[in-house]
Coordinates of C-alpha atoms and ligand atoms in Angstrom, one line a residue:
Q1255 CA 8.7 -31.2 24.2
A1256 CA 9.2 -29.9 20.7
K1257 CA 12.9 -29.6 21.5
E1258 CA 13.0 -33.2 22.6
Q1259 CA 11.2 -34.3 19.5
G1260 CA 13.7 -32.3 17.5
R1261 CA 16.6 -34.1 19.1
N1262 CA 15.1 -37.4 18.3
M1263 CA 14.6 -36.3 14.7
Y1264 CA 18.2 -35.2 14.6
Q1265 CA 19.3 -38.6 15.6
V1266 CA 17.3 -40.2 12.9
Y1267 CA 18.4 -37.7 10.2
G1268 CA 21.8 -37.0 11.7
D1269 CA 23.4 -39.7 9.5
F1270 CA 22.9 -37.8 6.3
M1271 CA 22.0 -34.2 7.3
D1272 CA 24.5 -31.7 8.7
E1273 CA 23.4 -29.4 11.4
R1274 CA 22.5 -26.5 9.1
T1275 CA 20.5 -28.6 6.7
Y1276 CA 18.7 -30.0 9.7
Q1277 CA 18.0 -26.5 11.1
S1278 CA 16.4 -25.4 7.9
F1279 CA 14.5 -28.7 7.7
L1280 CA 13.0 -27.9 11.1
M1281 CA 12.3 -24.3 10.1
E1282 CA 10.6 -25.3 6.9
K1283 CA 8.3 -27.7 8.9
Q1284 CA 7.5 -24.8 11.2
L1285 CA 6.9 -22.5 8.3
R1286 CA 4.3 -24.9 6.8
K1287 CA 2.6 -25.0 10.2
A1288 CA 2.7 -21.2 10.5
I1289 CA 0.9 -20.9 7.2
L1290 CA -1.9 -23.3 8.3
N1291 CA -2.1 -21.7 11.8
G1292 CA -2.0 -18.1 10.5
E1293 CA 1.1 -17.1 12.5
F1294 CA 2.0 -14.2 10.1
I1295 CA 1.3 -10.5 10.6
I1296 CA 1.8 -7.6 8.4
Y1297 CA 3.5 -4.4 9.6
Y1298 CA 3.1 -1.2 7.7
Q1299 CA 5.6 1.5 7.2
P1300 CA 4.7 5.0 5.9
R1301 CA 6.2 6.8 2.9
V1302 CA 6.1 10.5 3.1
N1303 CA 6.4 13.4 0.8
A1304 CA 8.9 15.3 3.0
L1305 CA 8.1 18.6 1.3
T1306 CA 4.4 18.5 2.3
G1307 CA 4.6 16.1 5.2
E1308 CA 1.8 14.1 3.6
I1309 CA 1.8 10.3 3.7
I1310 CA 1.9 9.0 0.1
S1311 CA 1.7 5.3 0.5
A1312 CA 2.7 2.4 2.8
E1313 CA 4.8 -0.7 2.5
A1314 CA 3.5 -4.0 3.7
L1315 CA 6.3 -5.9 5.6
I1316 CA 5.6 -9.4 6.8
R1317 CA 6.6 -10.7 10.3
W1318 CA 6.2 -14.2 11.8
E1319 CA 4.7 -14.4 15.2
H1320 CA 6.3 -17.6 16.3
P1321 CA 4.4 -19.2 19.3
Q1322 CA 7.7 -19.8 21.2
L1323 CA 10.2 -17.5 19.6
G1324 CA 8.2 -14.4 19.3
L1325 CA 8.4 -11.9 16.4
I1326 CA 10.7 -13.1 13.6
S1327 CA 11.8 -10.7 10.9
P1328 CA 11.4 -11.5 7.3
G1329 CA 15.2 -11.6 6.7
E1330 CA 15.2 -14.7 8.8
F1331 CA 12.6 -16.7 7.0
I1332 CA 11.9 -15.3 3.6
P1333 CA 15.1 -16.9 2.1
L1334 CA 14.0 -20.3 3.3
A1335 CA 10.5 -19.6 2.1
E1336 CA 11.9 -18.9 -1.3
E1337 CA 14.1 -22.0 -1.3
S1338 CA 11.2 -24.2 -0.3
G1339 CA 8.6 -22.6 -2.6
L1340 CA 6.5 -21.7 0.4
I1341 CA 6.9 -18.1 -0.6
I1342 CA 4.2 -18.6 -3.1
Q1343 CA 1.5 -19.2 -0.5
I1344 CA 2.9 -16.6 1.8
G1345 CA 2.9 -14.0 -0.9
K1346 CA -0.6 -14.9 -1.8
W1347 CA -1.7 -14.4 1.8
V1348 CA 0.1 -11.0 2.0
K1349 CA -1.6 -9.7 -1.2
R1350 CA -5.0 -10.8 0.1
K1351 CA -4.5 -9.2 3.5
V1352 CA -3.5 -6.0 1.8
C1353 CA -6.6 -6.0 -0.4
E1354 CA -8.8 -6.7 2.6
Q1355 CA -7.2 -3.7 4.4
L1356 CA -7.8 -1.4 1.4
N1357 CA -11.4 -2.6 1.3
E1358 CA -11.8 -2.0 5.0
W1359 CA -10.7 1.6 4.6
R1360 CA -13.1 2.0 1.7
V1361 CA -16.0 0.7 3.8
E1362 CA -15.0 3.0 6.7
R1363 CA -14.8 5.9 4.3
I1364 CA -11.1 6.6 5.0
P1365 CA -9.4 8.0 1.9
L1366 CA -7.2 5.3 0.6
I1367 CA -3.4 5.4 0.1
P1368 CA -1.6 2.9 -2.1
I1369 CA 0.0 -0.1 -0.3
S1370 CA 3.0 -1.7 -1.8
V1371 CA 3.9 -5.4 -1.5
N1372 CA 7.2 -7.1 -2.0
V1373 CA 7.1 -9.8 -4.7
S1374 CA 9.8 -12.5 -4.8
S1375 CA 11.4 -13.0 -8.1
Q1376 CA 10.3 -16.7 -8.0
R1377 CA 6.7 -15.6 -7.9
F1378 CA 7.1 -12.8 -10.4
L1379 CA 8.6 -15.1 -12.9
Q1380 CA 5.7 -17.5 -12.9
R1381 CA 3.3 -17.3 -15.8
D1382 CA 0.1 -16.6 -13.9
F1383 CA 1.4 -13.8 -11.7
S1384 CA -0.5 -10.9 -13.4
N1385 CA -3.6 -13.0 -13.7
D1386 CA -3.6 -13.9 -10.0
I1387 CA -3.5 -10.2 -9.3
K1388 CA -6.3 -9.5 -11.7
V1389 CA -8.5 -12.0 -10.0
L1390 CA -7.8 -10.6 -6.6
L1391 CA -8.5 -7.0 -7.6
N1392 CA -11.7 -8.1 -9.3
E1393 CA -12.8 -10.0 -6.2
F1394 CA -12.4 -6.8 -4.1
Q1395 CA -13.5 -4.5 -6.9
L1396 CA -10.3 -2.5 -6.3
E1397 CA -8.5 -0.3 -8.8
G1398 CA -5.0 -1.4 -9.5
K1399 CA -3.6 2.0 -8.5
W1400 CA -4.0 1.1 -4.8
L1401 CA -1.7 -1.9 -5.1
E1402 CA 2.0 -1.2 -5.8
I1403 CA 4.6 -3.9 -6.4
E1404 CA 8.2 -4.0 -5.5
I1405 CA 10.5 -6.3 -7.3
T1406 CA 14.2 -6.6 -7.3
E1407 CA 16.6 -6.2 -10.2
N1408 CA 17.1 -10.0 -10.6
S1409 CA 13.4 -10.3 -11.3
I1410 CA 13.6 -8.6 -14.6
M1411 CA 16.9 -10.0 -15.8
K1412 CA 15.7 -13.2 -17.2
N1413 CA 13.1 -14.1 -19.8
E1414 CA 12.6 -10.7 -21.4
E1415 CA 9.7 -11.5 -23.5
Y1416 CA 7.6 -12.9 -20.7
I1417 CA 8.4 -10.0 -18.4
Y1418 CA 7.5 -7.5 -21.0
E1419 CA 4.1 -9.1 -21.3
C1420 CA 3.6 -9.3 -17.6
L1421 CA 4.6 -5.7 -17.0
R1422 CA 2.2 -4.7 -19.7
E1423 CA -0.7 -6.6 -18.1
L1424 CA 0.1 -5.0 -14.7
K1425 CA 0.3 -1.6 -16.3
K1426 CA -3.1 -2.1 -17.9
M1427 CA -4.5 -2.7 -14.4
G1428 CA -3.0 0.6 -13.2
I1429 CA -0.5 -1.1 -10.9
R1430 CA 2.7 0.7 -10.3
I1431 CA 6.0 -1.1 -10.2
F1432 CA 9.1 -0.2 -8.3
I1433 CA 12.6 -1.6 -8.3
D1434 CA 13.5 -2.4 -4.7
D1435 CA 17.0 -2.2 -3.3
F1436 CA 18.0 -0.3 -6.4
G1437 CA 21.7 -0.4 -7.0
T1438 CA 22.5 -3.5 -5.1
G1439 CA 21.5 -6.1 -7.6
Y1440 CA 23.4 -7.9 -10.2
S1441 CA 22.1 -6.2 -13.3
S1442 CA 22.7 -3.8 -16.1
F1443 CA 20.9 -0.5 -16.8
N1444 CA 19.5 -1.9 -20.1
Y1445 CA 16.3 -3.0 -18.6
L1446 CA 15.5 0.6 -17.7
K1447 CA 15.2 1.4 -21.4
T1448 CA 13.3 -1.8 -22.2
F1449 CA 10.7 -1.6 -19.5
K1450 CA 8.7 1.4 -18.5
L1451 CA 8.9 1.1 -14.7
D1452 CA 7.3 3.5 -12.4
G1453 CA 10.1 4.1 -9.9
I1454 CA 13.1 3.0 -8.0
K1455 CA 13.8 2.6 -4.3
I1456 CA 17.3 3.6 -3.5
D1457 CA 18.7 1.1 -1.1
R1458 CA 19.4 2.0 2.5
S1459 CA 23.1 1.2 2.2
F1460 CA 23.5 4.3 -0.1
I1461 CA 21.4 6.6 2.1
Q1462 CA 23.3 5.8 5.3
N1463 CA 25.4 8.8 6.3
I1464 CA 24.9 10.3 3.0
S1465 CA 25.7 13.8 4.1
T1466 CA 29.2 12.7 5.2
E1467 CA 30.1 9.8 3.0
S1468 CA 31.0 11.2 -0.3
D1469 CA 30.8 7.9 -2.2
N1470 CA 27.3 7.3 -1.1
A1471 CA 26.4 10.9 -1.9
G1472 CA 27.8 10.6 -5.4
I1473 CA 26.0 7.4 -6.2
T1474 CA 22.7 8.6 -4.8
I1475 CA 22.9 11.9 -6.7
A1476 CA 23.5 9.9 -9.9
M1477 CA 20.6 7.6 -9.3
I1478 CA 18.2 10.5 -8.6
K1479 CA 19.4 12.3 -11.8
M1480 CA 19.0 9.1 -13.9
A1481 CA 15.5 8.4 -12.5
Q1482 CA 14.4 12.0 -13.1
H1483 CA 15.6 11.8 -16.7
L1484 CA 13.7 8.5 -17.2
K1485 CA 10.6 10.1 -15.6
M1486 CA 10.6 7.5 -12.8
D1487 CA 9.7 8.2 -9.2
V1488 CA 12.4 7.9 -6.6
I1489 CA 11.9 6.7 -3.0
A1490 CA 14.8 6.9 -0.6
E1491 CA 14.8 4.0 1.8
G1492 CA 16.1 3.9 5.3
V1493 CA 16.2 7.6 6.1
E1494 CA 17.1 7.8 9.7
T1495 CA 18.4 11.3 10.4
E1496 CA 17.6 14.9 9.8
A1497 CA 21.0 15.3 8.0
E1498 CA 20.1 12.5 5.5
L1499 CA 16.8 14.0 4.9
S1500 CA 18.1 17.5 4.2
F1501 CA 20.7 16.1 1.8
L1502 CA 17.9 14.3 -0.1
L1503 CA 15.7 17.3 -0.3
E1504 CA 18.6 19.4 -1.7
Q1505 CA 18.8 16.8 -4.4
D1506 CA 15.1 17.0 -5.2
C1507 CA 14.3 13.7 -3.7
Q1508 CA 11.2 14.3 -1.5
F1509 CA 9.7 10.8 -1.3
V1510 CA 11.2 9.1 1.7
Q1511 CA 10.8 6.1 3.9
G1512 CA 12.6 5.3 7.1
F1513 CA 12.8 5.3 10.9
Y1514 CA 13.0 9.1 10.9
F1515 CA 9.4 9.2 9.8
G1516 CA 8.1 6.0 11.2
R1517 CA 9.0 2.4 11.8
P1518 CA 6.9 -0.4 10.4
C1519 CA 4.1 -1.0 12.9
P1520 CA 0.9 -3.1 13.2
M1521 CA -2.2 -1.8 11.4
E1522 CA -4.0 -0.5 14.5
E1523 CA -1.1 1.8 15.3
F1524 CA -0.6 2.7 11.7
E1525 CA -4.3 3.8 11.5
E1526 CA -4.0 5.8 14.7
K1527 CA -1.0 7.7 13.5
Y1528 CA -1.7 8.2 9.8
M1529 CA -5.1 7.2 8.7
Y1530 CA -7.8 8.5 11.1
S1531 CA -6.6 12.1 10.6
R1532 CA -7.3 11.7 6.9
Q1533 CA -10.8 10.8 7.6
E1534 CA -11.4 13.9 9.6
N1535 CA -9.7 16.1 7.0
Q1536 CA -12.1 14.9 4.4
S1537 CA -15.4 15.3 6.2
Ligands
LIG882 P1 12.7 -4.2 1.8 O1 11.6 -4.5 1.0 O2 13.9 -3.5 1.2 O3 12.2 -3.5 3.1 C1 12.8 -2.5 3.8 C2 13.4 -3.0 5.1 O4 14.1 -1.9 5.7 C3 12.4 -3.4 6.1 O5 13.0 -4.5 6.8 C4 12.2 -2.2 6.9 O6 11.7 -2.5 8.2 C5 13.6 -1.7 7.0 N1 13.7 -0.3 7.3 C6 12.9 0.7 6.9 N2 13.3 1.9 7.2 C7 14.5 1.7 7.9 C8 15.5 2.6 8.5 O7 15.3 3.8 8.6 N3 16.5 2.0 9.1 C9 16.8 0.7 9.1 N4 17.8 0.2 9.6 N5 15.9 -0.2 8.5 C10 14.8 0.4 7.9 P2 12.1 -5.8 7.1 O8 10.7 -5.4 7.4 O9 12.9 -6.6 8.1 O10 12.1 -6.6 5.7 C11 13.3 -7.1 5.2 C12 13.1 -7.6 3.8 O11 12.2 -8.7 3.8 C13 12.4 -6.6 2.9 O12 13.3 -5.6 2.4 C14 11.9 -7.5 1.8 O13 12.9 -7.8 0.8 C15 11.6 -8.8 2.6 N6 10.1 -8.8 2.8 C16 9.4 -8.3 3.7 N7 8.0 -8.6 3.6 C17 8.0 -9.4 2.5 C18 6.9 -10.0 1.8 O14 5.7 -9.9 2.2 N8 7.2 -10.8 0.7 C19 8.5 -10.9 0.3 N9 8.7 -11.7 -0.8 N10 9.5 -10.3 0.9 C20 9.3 -9.5 2.0
LIG883 MG1 -9.4 -1.6 10.9
LIG884 MG1 10.5 -3.4 -0.3
LIG885 MG1 14.6 -2.3 0.0

């Protein structure tokens, strides 16, 4: 029925919309509905200190549970959400969900781990970003250290003065900030001197086959060295194999995230695998 409706719409709009514009028009409509109907779900992926085997934090990764199409990955709808501005509402929902989760652990007396959220540059560059977070943390009476933020390099390229102020505010709250997909953006290293950031996440594309691809190896070694020098944390993303892990450990990079340790999964599964054991250890 929806399909039929879609076809009729296409006839109406067909005169001035090409197929692709029309597809994103449809998807944007569905995204709006998804926000109202609560069709999103957060998956969580562990980050591990590979030296100790301890979980150090988790990353919140959104998925869309589409009533007809099933689970849709963020790569397929985040770009459109950014284009249409809907990312603002979606991001707000993610941050609230994460705070609710942290609060739940606290109530259940499960020792907390920080959870990191991805923040689109569009949102990050809006004036009220840090204040929104402050209000949220206040509402849940949460310390900022439990909420980490991942931004991409493009987020800190523009509008230096504002960003400086924003980062200062976040720092005051104790929130840690990581550069996501490090090394893939369109940026200079200048900002690393200007802003005191907490860490970088080396992009998966550099980690892949790192033990056999010497270009990847060289770039990754340089990034680790640089981060160490700047006293920034390093998290290697997309670690899939034992060989990749041992290479990273040899280079003194022990914070890792990837399928080798655990795929992103729903919270129930995440708690079973990583959180309940913490509760027992404590008591
Ligand atoms: P990201 O922040 O760089 O997240 C890492 C992506 O790599 C995730 O894809 C994760 O599932 C995947 N990954 C982790 N380990 C491995 C591995 O070992 N091998 C492989 N092949 N992949 C691995 P996912 O969940 O599909 O998310 C894609 C991107 O969507 C994220 O990249 C992030 O940029 C964006 N995203 C996800 N959730 C949100 C959100 O709540 N807000 C915003 N603004 N963006 C989000
Ligand atoms: Mg629960
Ligand atoms: Mg990320
Ligand atoms: Mg990344």
